Amino acid sequence: MVTNRTFTMIKPDAVANGHAGAILDRIIKAGYKVVALKYTKLTTETAGQFYAVHSERPFYKDLVSFMSQGPIYAAILEKDNAIEDFRKFIGATDPSKADAGTIRADFAKSIDANAIHGSDSDENAAIEGNFFFNNFERF
Ligand code: GTP
Ligand code: MG
């Protein structure tokens, strides 16, 4: 099922560095409609649940620790071809490999502190959006 929606988090590094406003502005100017938005903070427990798919990977502990270290913005975004376009828009996971002009090229410092999350499939976008938002919090 193609939903034309994706889920994003502006990660703790980008929020702490004061980049959240600039990143949200770029998201909106790139044509994404914000259909849900929340300023919140993950705990080690909720970050662990969110990234449970990576629980066997060597970087899991660092990822959970990093993602729960400070506040984030979570959002559901709508646009045609949202999943694929947003992944291109944010750039490669490792910012040193991200294309020029992408969010990670411009705002990320490392593969851990990589500024932003984007869902990798329609199915995961729905799961991730439901993780953060109930039916009264999205339109
Ligand atoms: P997200 O949008 O955050 O899901 O990133 P992604 O989809 O580009 O990458 P992936 O889902 O594979 O990994 C989730 C997060 O784990 C990444 O954003 C990285 O911060 C971290 N990560 C992934 N691969 C590595 C790795 O090889 N080494 C380290 N240190 N961290 C990694
Ligand atoms: Mg991912």
Tab-separated table of C-alpha atoms and ligand atoms in Angstrom:
chain	number	residue	atom	x	y	z
A	1	MET	CA	0.000	0.000	0.000
A	2	VAL	CA	1.432	3.384	-0.971
A	3	THR	CA	0.384	5.961	1.571
A	4	ASN	CA	2.381	8.988	0.356
A	5	ARG	CA	3.357	9.552	3.976
A	6	THR	CA	6.642	9.232	5.774
A	7	PHE	CA	7.724	9.626	9.371
A	8	THR	CA	10.688	11.726	10.493
A	9	MET	CA	12.547	12.676	13.649
A	10	ILE	CA	14.831	15.671	13.947
A	11	LYS	CA	17.384	13.947	16.152
A	12	PRO	CA	18.849	15.180	19.481
A	13	ASP	CA	22.060	16.531	17.896
A	14	ALA	CA	20.217	18.769	15.441
A	15	VAL	CA	17.803	20.020	18.125
A	16	ALA	CA	20.659	20.704	20.589
A	17	ASN	CA	22.625	22.544	17.903
A	18	GLY	CA	19.667	24.814	17.134
A	19	HIS	CA	19.022	23.435	13.641
A	20	ALA	CA	15.448	22.215	14.093
A	21	GLY	CA	13.835	25.393	12.734
A	22	ALA	CA	16.055	25.469	9.645
A	23	ILE	CA	15.458	21.762	8.966
A	24	LEU	CA	11.670	22.069	9.350
A	25	ASP	CA	11.723	25.098	7.053
A	26	ARG	CA	13.598	23.110	4.391
A	27	ILE	CA	11.184	20.182	4.742
A	28	ILE	CA	8.170	22.447	4.201
A	29	LYS	CA	9.817	24.361	1.324
A	30	ALA	CA	10.599	20.995	-0.341
A	31	GLY	CA	6.844	20.377	-0.577
A	32	TYR	CA	6.107	18.155	2.422
A	33	LYS	CA	2.879	18.844	4.297
A	34	VAL	CA	3.256	18.403	8.064
A	35	VAL	CA	0.266	16.286	9.124
A	36	ALA	CA	1.494	15.686	12.707
A	37	LEU	CA	4.250	17.286	14.783
A	38	LYS	CA	5.491	16.745	18.339
A	39	TYR	CA	8.385	18.010	20.483
A	40	THR	CA	9.243	15.137	22.792
A	41	LYS	CA	12.051	13.053	24.264
A	42	LEU	CA	12.698	9.332	23.980
A	43	THR	CA	13.774	7.297	27.003
A	44	THR	CA	16.273	4.454	26.666
A	45	GLU	CA	13.255	2.137	26.777
A	46	THR	CA	11.247	3.871	24.019
A	47	ALA	CA	14.344	4.477	21.848
A	48	GLY	CA	15.153	0.777	22.246
A	49	GLN	CA	11.640	-0.157	21.114
A	50	PHE	CA	11.740	2.238	18.175
A	51	TYR	CA	15.043	0.813	16.899
A	52	ALA	CA	14.347	-2.806	17.977
A	53	VAL	CA	15.014	-3.938	14.399
A	54	HIS	CA	18.695	-3.080	15.021
A	55	SER	CA	18.907	-4.811	18.428
A	56	GLU	CA	21.479	-7.356	17.233
A	57	ARG	CA	23.725	-4.772	15.568
A	58	PRO	CA	26.974	-3.674	17.249
A	59	PHE	CA	25.919	-0.017	17.214
A	60	TYR	CA	22.515	-0.596	18.895
A	61	LYS	CA	23.561	0.452	22.418
A	62	ASP	CA	25.179	3.671	21.166
A	63	LEU	CA	22.152	4.370	18.956
A	64	VAL	CA	19.696	3.990	21.857
A	65	SER	CA	21.887	6.090	24.139
A	66	PHE	CA	22.253	8.814	21.501
A	67	MET	CA	18.566	8.927	20.604
A	68	SER	CA	17.511	9.306	24.251
A	69	GLN	CA	20.055	11.985	25.177
A	70	GLY	CA	17.867	14.997	24.438
A	71	PRO	CA	14.625	16.237	22.931
A	72	ILE	CA	13.579	15.569	19.354
A	73	TYR	CA	10.865	16.646	16.955
A	74	ALA	CA	8.764	13.800	15.583
A	75	ALA	CA	6.583	14.389	12.523
A	76	ILE	CA	4.434	12.700	9.901
A	77	LEU	CA	4.920	14.215	6.447
A	78	GLU	CA	2.793	13.919	3.321
A	79	LYS	CA	3.868	14.243	-0.312
A	80	ASP	CA	3.737	12.161	-3.473
A	81	ASN	CA	6.404	9.434	-3.348
A	82	ALA	CA	7.206	10.537	0.220
A	83	ILE	CA	9.359	7.595	1.335
A	84	GLU	CA	11.803	7.564	-1.584
A	85	ASP	CA	11.943	11.336	-2.039
A	86	PHE	CA	12.517	12.013	1.662
A	87	ARG	CA	15.353	9.447	1.873
A	88	LYS	CA	17.045	11.266	-1.032
A	89	PHE	CA	16.324	14.635	0.588
A	90	ILE	CA	17.992	13.664	3.909
A	91	GLY	CA	21.007	11.931	2.309
A	92	ALA	CA	23.103	8.888	3.216
A	93	THR	CA	23.212	7.524	6.780
A	94	ASP	CA	26.912	8.432	7.007
A	95	PRO	CA	27.030	12.210	6.419
A	96	SER	CA	30.505	11.990	4.860
A	97	LYS	CA	28.798	10.035	2.044
A	98	ALA	CA	25.688	12.236	1.820
A	99	ASP	CA	25.138	14.188	-1.406
A	100	ALA	CA	25.735	17.947	-1.280
A	101	GLY	CA	22.648	19.905	-0.342
A	102	THR	CA	21.029	17.100	1.637
A	103	ILE	CA	20.021	17.587	5.273
A	104	ARG	CA	22.694	15.209	6.553
A	105	ALA	CA	25.430	16.804	4.406
A	106	ASP	CA	24.512	20.213	5.802
A	107	PHE	CA	23.639	19.444	9.446
A	108	ALA	CA	24.990	16.012	10.510
A	109	LYS	CA	28.325	15.533	12.272
A	110	SER	CA	28.770	11.727	12.242
A	111	ILE	CA	27.014	8.429	11.520
A	112	ASP	CA	25.601	8.546	15.078
A	113	ALA	CA	24.779	12.241	15.234
A	114	ASN	CA	23.181	12.278	11.801
A	115	ALA	CA	20.533	14.942	12.395
A	116	ILE	CA	17.417	13.285	11.020
A	117	HIS	CA	15.501	10.053	10.538
A	118	GLY	CA	13.392	9.040	7.561
A	119	SER	CA	11.252	5.883	7.280
A	120	ASP	CA	12.505	3.266	4.837
A	121	SER	CA	9.117	1.843	3.696
A	122	ASP	CA	5.391	2.591	3.731
A	123	GLU	CA	4.925	-0.181	6.262
A	124	ASN	CA	7.542	1.231	8.639
A	125	ALA	CA	6.253	4.788	8.158
A	126	ALA	CA	2.855	3.632	9.441
A	127	ILE	CA	4.375	1.704	12.368
A	128	GLU	CA	6.653	4.627	13.324
A	129	GLY	CA	3.898	7.238	12.994
A	130	ASN	CA	1.646	5.118	15.212
A	131	PHE	CA	4.467	4.837	17.754
A	132	PHE	CA	4.363	8.616	18.357
A	133	PHE	CA	0.875	9.813	17.397
A	134	ASN	CA	-2.684	8.825	18.201
A	135	ASN	CA	-5.668	9.539	15.942
A	136	PHE	CA	-6.332	12.919	17.584
A	137	GLU	CA	-2.815	14.137	16.851
A	138	ARG	CA	-2.725	13.804	13.072
A	139	PHE	CA	-4.822	15.095	10.221
B	1	GTP	P1	17.475	6.287	10.377
B	1	GTP	O1	16.756	7.244	9.482
B	1	GTP	O2	17.922	6.889	11.678
B	1	GTP	O3	16.719	4.985	10.541
B	1	GTP	O4	18.840	5.987	9.604
B	1	GTP	P2	19.029	5.113	8.308
B	1	GTP	O5	17.743	4.502	7.851
B	1	GTP	O6	19.768	5.966	7.324
B	1	GTP	O7	20.003	3.972	8.844
B	1	GTP	P3	19.628	2.612	9.593
B	1	GTP	O8	18.160	2.484	9.799
B	1	GTP	O9	20.351	1.525	8.901
B	1	GTP	O10	20.332	2.823	11.008
B	1	GTP	C1	19.692	3.534	12.070
B	1	GTP	C2	20.727	4.438	12.715
B	1	GTP	O11	21.753	3.615	13.280
B	1	GTP	C3	21.452	5.371	11.731
B	1	GTP	O12	20.811	6.602	11.600
B	1	GTP	C4	22.809	5.533	12.372
B	1	GTP	O13	22.818	6.576	13.339
B	1	GTP	C5	23.014	4.219	13.097
B	1	GTP	N1	23.859	3.337	12.277
B	1	GTP	C6	23.508	2.636	11.170
B	1	GTP	N2	24.549	1.936	10.684
B	1	GTP	C7	25.595	2.222	11.510
B	1	GTP	C8	26.948	1.797	11.562
B	1	GTP	O14	27.427	1.029	10.718
B	1	GTP	N3	27.726	2.305	12.585
B	1	GTP	C9	27.222	3.162	13.527
B	1	GTP	N4	28.021	3.615	14.496
B	1	GTP	N5	25.944	3.567	13.512
B	1	GTP	C10	25.141	3.113	12.518
B	2	MG	MG	16.490	3.434	9.132
